[in-house]
Amino acid sequence: MGSEHGHDHEHDHGDWPYPHPKQPDLEDGPLTHHMAMTEAVAELLIDKGIFSADEFRRQLELMDSKSPAEGARMVARAWADPDFKAHMLEDVNAAAKEMDIDAGGIPIMAVENTPDVHNVIVCTLCSCYPRNLIGLPPDWYKSRAYRSRMVREPRAVLAEFGTVLPDDVEIRVHDSTADLRYLVIPRRPEGTEGMDEEALTALVTRDSLIGVTHLKTE
Amino acid sequence: MRRHHDMGGQDAGPVDPAEHNHAPWEKRVDAIMRLVGDEKRQLLRVDELRRGIEELGPGVYDELNYYERWISSITNILIEKGVISIDELGRRMEDVKARWEASP
């Protein structure tokens, strides 16, 4: 994932549908009740000057620009630079700013994996997630199964992601809220000692930043 | 008494790892939420969004998908705060549907 858009049309249709035909290329299938509600609410808010069509369009573009790449860059820097890691563990939002990354206004706490401790994040009540650093949450993060079970049987859930941890590794499950989110700093894979930050960044996956997987060099 | 959305520790089946790319309308819901909740506007906080979702009740909560819950909550709270009215929303939804039907 990069800063490119997920599809070809968002630029032209941020202020859809004024006055605009339906877009079967954008929304296959019928217009649902909630799709109509979404368009109606957006139009009313634009009409009332709550936000402009241009602000709406820019917000859509901003969202498409968010990806796990920013969280990955921070983790790679933390691996390469102990001072930066200390800063990140103290204050993720400030550390992000140091790299010209906007982590948003809600505090994010970094939790570091070690040989003895594995961290994983969940939001049992809803879907809170460090979206400014890693994009929108995947479907499973918002699912009943993940939210219900991760806090009670994390080893079993992690195993479903292919992550099997020895019994002597402590698992810490962090339940996010609207006011505090978490970001996992995964363990640096072995055999990466000679890599520069860019190469390290490319190793870091979204799922490792959530804590459901480990990183491997290959 | 535990409420419906508060599911930490409950029994549930395996995690389905399938993912979908967000549909354009889902991104629009998200963009509306970001804008009405931003520093400039401060019309709707994340906590209010969640309260609105929780108030949908157990049946609706499970019937609707994720962004359907969001737009339902956002709309209800904007009506509650007098930002939009039920009447104008209903009329505008009819307009949107009519335009959709009328377009080629």
PDB file of C-alpha atoms in Angstrom:
ATOM      1  CA  MET A   1       0.000   0.000   0.000  1.00  0.00           C
ATOM      2  CA  GLY A   2       1.252   3.453  -0.806  1.00  0.00           C
ATOM      3  CA  SER A   3      -0.181   6.896  -1.068  1.00  0.00           C
ATOM      4  CA  GLU A   4      -2.025   6.080  -4.253  1.00  0.00           C
ATOM      5  CA  HIS A   5      -5.778   5.771  -4.242  1.00  0.00           C
ATOM      6  CA  GLY A   6      -7.507   2.457  -3.929  1.00  0.00           C
ATOM      7  CA  HIS A   7      -9.425   3.069  -7.154  1.00  0.00           C
ATOM      8  CA  ASP A   8      -9.547   5.490 -10.035  1.00  0.00           C
ATOM      9  CA  HIS A   9     -12.393   7.841  -9.313  1.00  0.00           C
ATOM     10  CA  GLU A  10     -12.261   9.453  -5.925  1.00  0.00           C
ATOM     11  CA  HIS A  11     -10.838  12.717  -7.215  1.00  0.00           C
ATOM     12  CA  ASP A  12     -13.749  13.504  -9.435  1.00  0.00           C
ATOM     13  CA  HIS A  13     -16.527  12.497  -7.124  1.00  0.00           C
ATOM     14  CA  GLY A  14     -15.722  13.833  -3.692  1.00  0.00           C
ATOM     15  CA  ASP A  15     -18.855  15.940  -3.920  1.00  0.00           C
ATOM     16  CA  TRP A  16     -21.036  13.346  -5.585  1.00  0.00           C
ATOM     17  CA  PRO A  17     -23.853  13.531  -6.626  1.00  0.00           C
ATOM     18  CA  TYR A  18     -24.219  17.148  -7.625  1.00  0.00           C
ATOM     19  CA  PRO A  19     -25.809  16.739 -10.179  1.00  0.00           C
ATOM     20  CA  HIS A  20     -24.482  13.432 -11.051  1.00  0.00           C
ATOM     21  CA  PRO A  21     -25.528  10.137 -12.514  1.00  0.00           C
ATOM     22  CA  LYS A  22     -25.155   7.004 -10.467  1.00  0.00           C
ATOM     23  CA  GLN A  23     -21.833   5.357 -10.813  1.00  0.00           C
ATOM     24  CA  PRO A  24     -22.117   1.663 -11.410  1.00  0.00           C
ATOM     25  CA  ASP A  25     -18.340   1.578 -11.689  1.00  0.00           C
ATOM     26  CA  LEU A  26     -18.088   2.854  -8.121  1.00  0.00           C
ATOM     27  CA  GLU A  27     -20.981   1.140  -6.397  1.00  0.00           C
ATOM     28  CA  ASP A  28     -21.911  -2.116  -7.996  1.00  0.00           C
ATOM     29  CA  GLY A  29     -25.359  -3.198  -7.022  1.00  0.00           C
ATOM     30  CA  PRO A  30     -28.370  -1.217  -5.862  1.00  0.00           C
ATOM     31  CA  LEU A  31     -28.370   1.974  -3.840  1.00  0.00           C
ATOM     32  CA  THR A  32     -29.027   0.800  -0.310  1.00  0.00           C
ATOM     33  CA  HIS A  33     -30.926   2.706   2.354  1.00  0.00           C
ATOM     34  CA  HIS A  34     -27.714   3.513   4.186  1.00  0.00           C
ATOM     35  CA  MET A  35     -25.895   4.586   1.039  1.00  0.00           C
ATOM     36  CA  ALA A  36     -28.737   7.020   0.332  1.00  0.00           C
ATOM     37  CA  MET A  37     -28.573   8.204   3.940  1.00  0.00           C
ATOM     38  CA  THR A  38     -24.840   8.802   3.609  1.00  0.00           C
ATOM     39  CA  GLU A  39     -25.227  10.871   0.460  1.00  0.00           C
ATOM     40  CA  ALA A  40     -28.163  12.796   1.907  1.00  0.00           C
ATOM     41  CA  VAL A  41     -26.277  13.647   5.109  1.00  0.00           C
ATOM     42  CA  ALA A  42     -23.174  14.705   3.156  1.00  0.00           C
ATOM     43  CA  GLU A  43     -25.252  16.925   0.862  1.00  0.00           C
ATOM     44  CA  LEU A  44     -27.154  18.519   3.745  1.00  0.00           C
ATOM     45  CA  LEU A  45     -23.954  19.268   5.656  1.00  0.00           C
ATOM     46  CA  ILE A  46     -22.428  20.811   2.530  1.00  0.00           C
ATOM     47  CA  ASP A  47     -25.610  22.853   1.872  1.00  0.00           C
ATOM     48  CA  LYS A  48     -25.544  24.147   5.434  1.00  0.00           C
ATOM     49  CA  GLY A  49     -21.912  25.118   5.164  1.00  0.00           C
ATOM     50  CA  ILE A  50     -20.823  22.726   7.924  1.00  0.00           C
ATOM     51  CA  PHE A  51     -18.095  21.667   5.532  1.00  0.00           C
ATOM     52  CA  SER A  52     -17.461  22.411   1.884  1.00  0.00           C
ATOM     53  CA  ALA A  53     -17.473  19.967  -0.999  1.00  0.00           C
ATOM     54  CA  ASP A  54     -13.776  20.672  -1.295  1.00  0.00           C
ATOM     55  CA  GLU A  55     -13.097  19.853   2.359  1.00  0.00           C
ATOM     56  CA  PHE A  56     -15.043  16.630   1.890  1.00  0.00           C
ATOM     57  CA  ARG A  57     -12.984  15.727  -1.155  1.00  0.00           C
ATOM     58  CA  ARG A  58      -9.720  16.491   0.632  1.00  0.00           C
ATOM     59  CA  GLN A  59     -10.751  14.387   3.627  1.00  0.00           C
ATOM     60  CA  LEU A  60     -11.352  11.430   1.313  1.00  0.00           C
ATOM     61  CA  GLU A  61      -7.941  11.901  -0.234  1.00  0.00           C
ATOM     62  CA  LEU A  62      -6.282  12.183   3.164  1.00  0.00           C
ATOM     63  CA  MET A  63      -7.843   8.906   4.227  1.00  0.00           C
ATOM     64  CA  ASP A  64      -6.551   7.157   1.133  1.00  0.00           C
ATOM     65  CA  SER A  65      -3.070   8.447   1.904  1.00  0.00           C
ATOM     66  CA  LYS A  66      -2.969   6.754   5.332  1.00  0.00           C
ATOM     67  CA  SER A  67      -1.364   3.355   5.304  1.00  0.00           C
ATOM     68  CA  PRO A  68       0.715   1.081   7.517  1.00  0.00           C
ATOM     69  CA  ALA A  69       3.757   2.648   5.844  1.00  0.00           C
ATOM     70  CA  GLU A  70       3.900   5.461   8.395  1.00  0.00           C
ATOM     71  CA  GLY A  71       3.809   3.141  11.398  1.00  0.00           C
ATOM     72  CA  ALA A  72       6.378   0.957   9.632  1.00  0.00           C
ATOM     73  CA  ARG A  73       8.734   3.904   9.145  1.00  0.00           C
ATOM     74  CA  MET A  74       8.534   4.709  12.836  1.00  0.00           C
ATOM     75  CA  VAL A  75       9.266   1.141  13.866  1.00  0.00           C
ATOM     76  CA  ALA A  76      12.252   0.935  11.505  1.00  0.00           C
ATOM     77  CA  ARG A  77      13.606   4.177  12.965  1.00  0.00           C
ATOM     78  CA  ALA A  78      13.076   2.806  16.478  1.00  0.00           C
ATOM     79  CA  TRP A  79      15.041  -0.338  15.626  1.00  0.00           C
ATOM     80  CA  ALA A  80      17.865   1.695  14.144  1.00  0.00           C
ATOM     81  CA  ASP A  81      17.991   4.482  16.724  1.00  0.00           C
ATOM     82  CA  PRO A  82      17.679   3.719  20.471  1.00  0.00           C
ATOM     83  CA  ASP A  83      17.076   7.383  21.299  1.00  0.00           C
ATOM     84  CA  PHE A  84      14.179   7.497  18.909  1.00  0.00           C
ATOM     85  CA  LYS A  85      12.792   4.288  20.369  1.00  0.00           C
ATOM     86  CA  ALA A  86      12.962   5.789  23.855  1.00  0.00           C
ATOM     87  CA  HIS A  87      11.120   8.848  22.569  1.00  0.00           C
ATOM     88  CA  MET A  88       8.516   6.666  20.889  1.00  0.00           C
ATOM     89  CA  LEU A  89       7.949   4.639  24.055  1.00  0.00           C
ATOM     90  CA  GLU A  90       7.504   7.882  25.945  1.00  0.00           C
ATOM     91  CA  ASP A  91       5.256   9.699  23.456  1.00  0.00           C
ATOM     92  CA  VAL A  92       4.339   8.249  20.061  1.00  0.00           C
ATOM     93  CA  ASN A  93       2.548  11.363  18.848  1.00  0.00           C
ATOM     94  CA  ALA A  94       5.572  13.590  19.554  1.00  0.00           C
ATOM     95  CA  ALA A  95       7.991  11.054  18.075  1.00  0.00           C
ATOM     96  CA  ALA A  96       5.840  10.924  14.934  1.00  0.00           C
ATOM     97  CA  LYS A  97       6.048  14.690  14.619  1.00  0.00           C
ATOM     98  CA  GLU A  98       9.827  14.414  14.666  1.00  0.00           C
ATOM     99  CA  MET A  99       9.479  12.390  11.442  1.00  0.00           C
ATOM    100  CA  ASP A 100       6.887  14.775   9.959  1.00  0.00           C
ATOM    101  CA  ILE A 101       4.185  12.154  10.491  1.00  0.00           C
ATOM    102  CA  ASP A 102       0.805  13.315  11.807  1.00  0.00           C
ATOM    103  CA  ALA A 103      -0.327  10.790  14.419  1.00  0.00           C
ATOM    104  CA  GLY A 104      -3.498  12.774  15.143  1.00  0.00           C
ATOM    105  CA  GLY A 105      -4.772  14.257  18.371  1.00  0.00           C
ATOM    106  CA  ILE A 106      -5.608  11.072  20.252  1.00  0.00           C
ATOM    107  CA  PRO A 107      -2.700   9.720  22.329  1.00  0.00           C
ATOM    108  CA  ILE A 108      -1.071   6.540  21.050  1.00  0.00           C
ATOM    109  CA  MET A 109       1.039   4.354  23.305  1.00  0.00           C
ATOM    110  CA  ALA A 110       3.808   2.168  21.876  1.00  0.00           C
ATOM    111  CA  VAL A 111       4.232  -1.307  23.367  1.00  0.00           C
ATOM    112  CA  GLU A 112       7.432  -3.158  22.586  1.00  0.00           C
ATOM    113  CA  ASN A 113       7.728  -6.863  21.942  1.00  0.00           C
ATOM    114  CA  THR A 114      10.707  -8.612  23.529  1.00  0.00           C
ATOM    115  CA  PRO A 115      11.808 -12.253  23.718  1.00  0.00           C
ATOM    116  CA  ASP A 116       9.757 -12.516  26.929  1.00  0.00           C
ATOM    117  CA  VAL A 117       6.729 -10.346  26.202  1.00  0.00           C
ATOM    118  CA  HIS A 118       4.374 -10.282  23.236  1.00  0.00           C
ATOM    119  CA  ASN A 119       1.882  -7.430  22.857  1.00  0.00           C
ATOM    120  CA  VAL A 120      -1.321  -7.419  20.846  1.00  0.00           C
ATOM    121  CA  ILE A 121      -4.052  -4.803  20.483  1.00  0.00           C
ATOM    122  CA  VAL A 122      -7.824  -5.053  20.371  1.00  0.00           C
ATOM    123  CA  CYS A 123     -10.825  -2.805  20.945  1.00  0.00           C
ATOM    124  CA  THR A 124     -13.475  -4.857  22.712  1.00  0.00           C
ATOM    125  CA  LEU A 125     -16.058  -2.067  22.783  1.00  0.00           C
ATOM    126  CA  CYS A 126     -15.801  -0.861  19.209  1.00  0.00           C
ATOM    127  CA  SER A 127     -12.912  -0.465  16.764  1.00  0.00           C
ATOM    128  CA  CYS A 128     -10.412   2.040  18.161  1.00  0.00           C
ATOM    129  CA  TYR A 129      -7.165   1.714  16.240  1.00  0.00           C
ATOM    130  CA  PRO A 130      -4.069   3.838  15.537  1.00  0.00           C
ATOM    131  CA  ARG A 131      -5.522   4.711  12.128  1.00  0.00           C
ATOM    132  CA  ASN A 132      -3.425   7.817  11.631  1.00  0.00           C
ATOM    133  CA  LEU A 133      -0.319   5.651  11.600  1.00  0.00           C
ATOM    134  CA  ILE A 134      -1.549   2.451   9.959  1.00  0.00           C
ATOM    135  CA  GLY A 135      -4.744   3.278   8.027  1.00  0.00           C
ATOM    136  CA  LEU A 136      -8.259   1.928   8.507  1.00  0.00           C
ATOM    137  CA  PRO A 137      -8.639  -1.269  10.547  1.00  0.00           C
ATOM    138  CA  PRO A 138      -9.145  -4.589   8.738  1.00  0.00           C
ATOM    139  CA  ASP A 139     -12.552  -6.248   8.921  1.00  0.00           C
ATOM    140  CA  TRP A 140     -11.456  -8.916  11.373  1.00  0.00           C
ATOM    141  CA  TYR A 141     -10.260  -6.296  13.870  1.00  0.00           C
ATOM    142  CA  LYS A 142     -13.859  -5.063  14.030  1.00  0.00           C
ATOM    143  CA  SER A 143     -15.388  -8.531  14.184  1.00  0.00           C
ATOM    144  CA  ARG A 144     -17.268 -10.022  17.112  1.00  0.00           C
ATOM    145  CA  ALA A 145     -14.944 -13.026  17.200  1.00  0.00           C
ATOM    146  CA  TYR A 146     -11.742 -10.980  17.499  1.00  0.00           C
ATOM    147  CA  ARG A 147     -13.167  -8.480  19.978  1.00  0.00           C
ATOM    148  CA  SER A 148     -14.726 -11.151  22.175  1.00  0.00           C
ATOM    149  CA  ARG A 149     -11.968 -13.697  22.278  1.00  0.00           C
ATOM    150  CA  MET A 150      -8.682 -11.789  22.150  1.00  0.00           C
ATOM    151  CA  VAL A 151      -8.935 -10.682  25.771  1.00  0.00           C
ATOM    152  CA  ARG A 152      -9.829 -14.147  27.023  1.00  0.00           C
ATOM    153  CA  GLU A 153      -7.892 -16.624  24.913  1.00  0.00           C
ATOM    154  CA  PRO A 154      -5.196 -14.626  23.122  1.00  0.00           C
ATOM    155  CA  ARG A 155      -3.007 -17.682  22.510  1.00  0.00           C
ATOM    156  CA  ALA A 156      -5.781 -19.425  20.639  1.00  0.00           C
ATOM    157  CA  VAL A 157      -6.624 -16.333  18.586  1.00  0.00           C
ATOM    158  CA  LEU A 158      -2.961 -15.670  17.790  1.00  0.00           C
ATOM    159  CA  ALA A 159      -2.611 -19.289  16.680  1.00  0.00           C
ATOM    160  CA  GLU A 160      -5.426 -18.659  14.175  1.00  0.00           C
ATOM    161  CA  PHE A 161      -3.165 -15.992  12.673  1.00  0.00           C
ATOM    162  CA  GLY A 162      -0.335 -18.525  12.559  1.00  0.00           C
ATOM    163  CA  THR A 163       1.425 -17.029  15.563  1.00  0.00           C
ATOM    164  CA  VAL A 164       2.266 -19.741  18.056  1.00  0.00           C
ATOM    165  CA  LEU A 165       4.062 -18.498  21.156  1.00  0.00           C
ATOM    166  CA  PRO A 166       5.966 -20.589  23.704  1.00  0.00           C
ATOM    167  CA  ASP A 167       4.177 -20.946  27.028  1.00  0.00           C
ATOM    168  CA  ASP A 168       6.845 -18.928  28.843  1.00  0.00           C
ATOM    169  CA  VAL A 169       6.244 -15.842  26.682  1.00  0.00           C
ATOM    170  CA  GLU A 170       3.935 -13.467  28.462  1.00  0.00           C
ATOM    171  CA  ILE A 171       1.112 -12.099  26.291  1.00  0.00           C
ATOM    172  CA  ARG A 172      -0.153  -8.603  27.034  1.00  0.00           C
ATOM    173  CA  VAL A 173      -3.462  -7.687  25.434  1.00  0.00           C
ATOM    174  CA  HIS A 174      -4.128  -3.962  25.207  1.00  0.00           C
ATOM    175  CA  ASP A 175      -7.776  -2.900  24.988  1.00  0.00           C
ATOM    176  CA  SER A 176      -7.947   0.400  23.104  1.00  0.00           C
ATOM    177  CA  THR A 177     -10.374   3.209  23.827  1.00  0.00           C
ATOM    178  CA  ALA A 178     -11.560   6.386  22.148  1.00  0.00           C
ATOM    179  CA  ASP A 179      -8.970   8.266  24.192  1.00  0.00           C
ATOM    180  CA  LEU A 180      -5.942   5.961  24.077  1.00  0.00           C
ATOM    181  CA  ARG A 181      -4.765   3.737  21.250  1.00  0.00           C
ATOM    182  CA  TYR A 182      -1.801   1.389  21.018  1.00  0.00           C
ATOM    183  CA  LEU A 183       0.858   0.519  18.469  1.00  0.00           C
ATOM    184  CA  VAL A 184       3.003  -2.588  18.766  1.00  0.00           C
ATOM    185  CA  ILE A 185       6.739  -2.316  18.126  1.00  0.00           C
ATOM    186  CA  PRO A 186       7.447  -5.805  16.770  1.00  0.00           C
ATOM    187  CA  ARG A 187      10.781  -7.538  17.346  1.00  0.00           C
ATOM    188  CA  ARG A 188      13.408  -6.798  14.765  1.00  0.00           C
ATOM    189  CA  PRO A 189      13.914  -9.967  12.721  1.00  0.00           C
ATOM    190  CA  GLU A 190      17.245 -11.727  13.030  1.00  0.00           C
ATOM    191  CA  GLY A 191      19.697 -11.310  10.208  1.00  0.00           C
ATOM    192  CA  THR A 192      18.742  -7.681   9.532  1.00  0.00           C
ATOM    193  CA  GLU A 193      21.756  -6.091  11.255  1.00  0.00           C
ATOM    194  CA  GLY A 194      23.171  -4.668   8.039  1.00  0.00           C
ATOM    195  CA  MET A 195      19.921  -3.210   6.736  1.00  0.00           C
ATOM    196  CA  ASP A 196      19.258   0.507   6.468  1.00  0.00           C
ATOM    197  CA  GLU A 197      16.022   2.115   7.609  1.00  0.00           C
ATOM    198  CA  GLU A 198      14.369   1.934   4.235  1.00  0.00           C
ATOM    199  CA  ALA A 199      15.002  -1.791   3.920  1.00  0.00           C
ATOM    200  CA  LEU A 200      13.812  -2.299   7.499  1.00  0.00           C
ATOM    201  CA  THR A 201      10.640  -0.312   6.830  1.00  0.00           C
ATOM    202  CA  ALA A 202       9.772  -2.666   4.008  1.00  0.00           C
ATOM    203  CA  LEU A 203       9.827  -5.618   6.428  1.00  0.00           C
ATOM    204  CA  VAL A 204       7.207  -4.205   8.789  1.00  0.00           C
ATOM    205  CA  THR A 205       3.662  -5.386   8.132  1.00  0.00           C
ATOM    206  CA  ARG A 206       0.359  -4.003   9.361  1.00  0.00           C
ATOM    207  CA  ASP A 207      -0.447  -7.208  11.222  1.00  0.00           C
ATOM    208  CA  SER A 208       2.849  -7.039  13.117  1.00  0.00           C
ATOM    209  CA  LEU A 209       1.937  -3.513  14.247  1.00  0.00           C
ATOM    210  CA  ILE A 210      -1.362  -4.868  15.576  1.00  0.00           C
ATOM    211  CA  GLY A 211       0.551  -7.710  17.191  1.00  0.00           C
ATOM    212  CA  VAL A 212      -1.152 -10.687  15.585  1.00  0.00           C
ATOM    213  CA  THR A 213       1.972 -11.787  13.695  1.00  0.00           C
ATOM    214  CA  HIS A 214       5.757 -11.885  14.019  1.00  0.00           C
ATOM    215  CA  LEU A 215       8.119 -10.553  11.401  1.00  0.00           C
ATOM    216  CA  LYS A 216      10.352 -12.715   9.326  1.00  0.00           C
ATOM    217  CA  THR A 217      13.133 -11.708   6.992  1.00  0.00           C
ATOM    218  CA  GLU A 218      11.713 -13.695   4.095  1.00  0.00           C
TER     219      GLU A 218
ATOM    220  CA  MET B   1     -25.629  -5.858  33.284  1.00  0.00           C
ATOM    221  CA  ARG B   2     -23.358  -6.206  30.313  1.00  0.00           C
ATOM    222  CA  ARG B   3     -24.563  -4.355  27.223  1.00  0.00           C
ATOM    223  CA  HIS B   4     -24.545  -5.793  23.757  1.00  0.00           C
ATOM    224  CA  HIS B   5     -21.504  -3.988  22.350  1.00  0.00           C
ATOM    225  CA  ASP B   6     -19.398  -4.893  25.393  1.00  0.00           C
ATOM    226  CA  MET B   7     -18.213  -8.247  24.092  1.00  0.00           C
ATOM    227  CA  GLY B   8     -14.757  -8.672  25.624  1.00  0.00           C
ATOM    228  CA  GLY B   9     -14.368 -12.192  27.024  1.00  0.00           C
ATOM    229  CA  GLN B  10     -17.523 -13.631  25.441  1.00  0.00           C
ATOM    230  CA  ASP B  11     -17.561 -16.871  23.529  1.00  0.00           C
ATOM    231  CA  ALA B  12     -17.406 -16.591  19.763  1.00  0.00           C
ATOM    232  CA  GLY B  13     -16.336 -18.607  16.766  1.00  0.00           C
ATOM    233  CA  PRO B  14     -13.021 -18.432  14.913  1.00  0.00           C
ATOM    234  CA  VAL B  15     -11.764 -15.115  13.559  1.00  0.00           C
ATOM    235  CA  ASP B  16     -12.563 -14.804   9.855  1.00  0.00           C
ATOM    236  CA  PRO B  17      -9.394 -13.384   8.283  1.00  0.00           C
ATOM    237  CA  ALA B  18     -11.184 -12.202   5.109  1.00  0.00           C
ATOM    238  CA  GLU B  19     -10.840  -8.504   4.320  1.00  0.00           C
ATOM    239  CA  HIS B  20     -12.528  -6.223   1.825  1.00  0.00           C
ATOM    240  CA  ASN B  21     -11.423  -2.939   0.343  1.00  0.00           C
ATOM    241  CA  HIS B  22     -13.552  -0.122   1.636  1.00  0.00           C
ATOM    242  CA  ALA B  23     -16.346   0.820  -0.757  1.00  0.00           C
ATOM    243  CA  PRO B  24     -16.531   4.487  -1.762  1.00  0.00           C
ATOM    244  CA  TRP B  25     -19.700   5.039   0.275  1.00  0.00           C
ATOM    245  CA  GLU B  26     -17.956   3.599   3.352  1.00  0.00           C
ATOM    246  CA  LYS B  27     -15.114   6.043   2.884  1.00  0.00           C
ATOM    247  CA  ARG B  28     -17.660   8.848   2.647  1.00  0.00           C
ATOM    248  CA  VAL B  29     -19.149   7.838   6.006  1.00  0.00           C
ATOM    249  CA  ASP B  30     -15.676   7.910   7.472  1.00  0.00           C
ATOM    250  CA  ALA B  31     -14.931  11.311   5.921  1.00  0.00           C
ATOM    251  CA  ILE B  32     -18.187  12.782   7.270  1.00  0.00           C
ATOM    252  CA  MET B  33     -17.267  11.564  10.757  1.00  0.00           C
ATOM    253  CA  ARG B  34     -13.720  12.966  10.558  1.00  0.00           C
ATOM    254  CA  LEU B  35     -15.014  16.351   9.418  1.00  0.00           C
ATOM    255  CA  VAL B  36     -17.865  16.819  11.891  1.00  0.00           C
ATOM    256  CA  GLY B  37     -15.555  15.684  14.692  1.00  0.00           C
ATOM    257  CA  ASP B  38     -12.487  17.713  13.788  1.00  0.00           C
ATOM    258  CA  GLU B  39     -10.986  20.633  15.713  1.00  0.00           C
ATOM    259  CA  LYS B  40     -12.721  23.185  13.522  1.00  0.00           C
ATOM    260  CA  ARG B  41     -16.251  21.809  13.880  1.00  0.00           C
ATOM    261  CA  GLN B  42     -16.374  19.686  17.045  1.00  0.00           C
ATOM    262  CA  LEU B  43     -19.969  18.686  16.364  1.00  0.00           C
ATOM    263  CA  LEU B  44     -19.607  15.010  17.190  1.00  0.00           C
ATOM    264  CA  ARG B  45     -17.041  13.318  19.402  1.00  0.00           C
ATOM    265  CA  VAL B  46     -15.855   9.734  18.979  1.00  0.00           C
ATOM    266  CA  ASP B  47     -17.494   8.872  22.305  1.00  0.00           C
ATOM    267  CA  GLU B  48     -20.789  10.211  20.991  1.00  0.00           C
ATOM    268  CA  LEU B  49     -20.442   8.154  17.839  1.00  0.00           C
ATOM    269  CA  ARG B  50     -20.019   5.090  20.002  1.00  0.00           C
ATOM    270  CA  ARG B  51     -22.922   6.020  22.258  1.00  0.00           C
ATOM    271  CA  GLY B  52     -25.093   6.364  19.162  1.00  0.00           C
ATOM    272  CA  ILE B  53     -23.988   2.946  17.940  1.00  0.00           C
ATOM    273  CA  GLU B  54     -24.697   1.367  21.323  1.00  0.00           C
ATOM    274  CA  GLU B  55     -28.160   2.915  21.334  1.00  0.00           C
ATOM    275  CA  LEU B  56     -29.070   1.146  18.118  1.00  0.00           C
ATOM    276  CA  GLY B  57     -29.855  -1.864  20.297  1.00  0.00           C
ATOM    277  CA  PRO B  58     -28.848  -5.518  20.004  1.00  0.00           C
ATOM    278  CA  GLY B  59     -30.961  -6.446  16.963  1.00  0.00           C
ATOM    279  CA  VAL B  60     -29.968  -3.541  14.763  1.00  0.00           C
ATOM    280  CA  TYR B  61     -26.362  -3.699  15.957  1.00  0.00           C
ATOM    281  CA  ASP B  62     -25.986  -7.183  14.524  1.00  0.00           C
ATOM    282  CA  GLU B  63     -28.085  -6.633  11.398  1.00  0.00           C
ATOM    283  CA  LEU B  64     -26.205  -3.605  10.173  1.00  0.00           C
ATOM    284  CA  ASN B  65     -22.678  -3.731   8.914  1.00  0.00           C
ATOM    285  CA  TYR B  66     -19.959  -1.545  10.343  1.00  0.00           C
ATOM    286  CA  TYR B  67     -20.379   1.650   8.354  1.00  0.00           C
ATOM    287  CA  GLU B  68     -24.173   1.281   8.354  1.00  0.00           C
ATOM    288  CA  ARG B  69     -23.938   1.490  12.139  1.00  0.00           C
ATOM    289  CA  TRP B  70     -21.700   4.539  11.836  1.00  0.00           C
ATOM    290  CA  ILE B  71     -23.944   6.513   9.483  1.00  0.00           C
ATOM    291  CA  SER B  72     -27.006   5.580  11.564  1.00  0.00           C
ATOM    292  CA  SER B  73     -25.332   6.881  14.705  1.00  0.00           C
ATOM    293  CA  ILE B  74     -23.944  10.011  13.020  1.00  0.00           C
ATOM    294  CA  THR B  75     -27.345  10.829  11.545  1.00  0.00           C
ATOM    295  CA  ASN B  76     -29.226  10.257  14.794  1.00  0.00           C
ATOM    296  CA  ILE B  77     -26.847  12.469  16.738  1.00  0.00           C
ATOM    297  CA  LEU B  78     -26.892  15.255  14.136  1.00  0.00           C
ATOM    298  CA  ILE B  79     -30.708  15.184  14.352  1.00  0.00           C
ATOM    299  CA  GLU B  80     -30.556  15.143  18.146  1.00  0.00           C
ATOM    300  CA  LYS B  81     -28.307  18.216  18.076  1.00  0.00           C
ATOM    301  CA  GLY B  82     -30.539  20.026  15.620  1.00  0.00           C
ATOM    302  CA  VAL B  83     -27.876  20.177  12.913  1.00  0.00           C
ATOM    303  CA  ILE B  84     -30.213  18.471  10.457  1.00  0.00           C
ATOM    304  CA  SER B  85     -33.924  17.694  10.743  1.00  0.00           C
ATOM    305  CA  ILE B  86     -35.701  14.396  10.162  1.00  0.00           C
ATOM    306  CA  ASP B  87     -37.907  16.041   7.512  1.00  0.00           C
ATOM    307  CA  GLU B  88     -35.084  17.411   5.416  1.00  0.00           C
ATOM    308  CA  LEU B  89     -33.184  14.170   5.740  1.00  0.00           C
ATOM    309  CA  GLY B  90     -36.192  12.183   4.519  1.00  0.00           C
ATOM    310  CA  ARG B  91     -36.736  14.523   1.587  1.00  0.00           C
ATOM    311  CA  ARG B  92     -33.075  14.501   0.634  1.00  0.00           C
ATOM    312  CA  MET B  93     -32.899  10.713   0.782  1.00  0.00           C
ATOM    313  CA  GLU B  94     -35.864  10.581  -1.591  1.00  0.00           C
ATOM    314  CA  ASP B  95     -34.021  13.016  -3.897  1.00  0.00           C
ATOM    315  CA  VAL B  96     -30.894  10.884  -3.828  1.00  0.00           C
ATOM    316  CA  LYS B  97     -32.894   7.753  -4.621  1.00  0.00           C
ATOM    317  CA  ALA B  98     -34.820   9.499  -7.399  1.00  0.00           C
ATOM    318  CA  ARG B  99     -31.602  10.749  -8.994  1.00  0.00           C
ATOM    319  CA  TRP B 100     -30.162   7.262  -8.769  1.00  0.00           C
ATOM    320  CA  GLU B 101     -33.243   5.743 -10.415  1.00  0.00           C
ATOM    321  CA  ALA B 102     -33.366   8.421 -13.114  1.00  0.00           C
ATOM    322  CA  SER B 103     -29.741   8.192 -14.127  1.00  0.00           C
ATOM    323  CA  PRO B 104     -28.771   5.973 -17.039  1.00  0.00           C
TER     324      PRO B 104
END
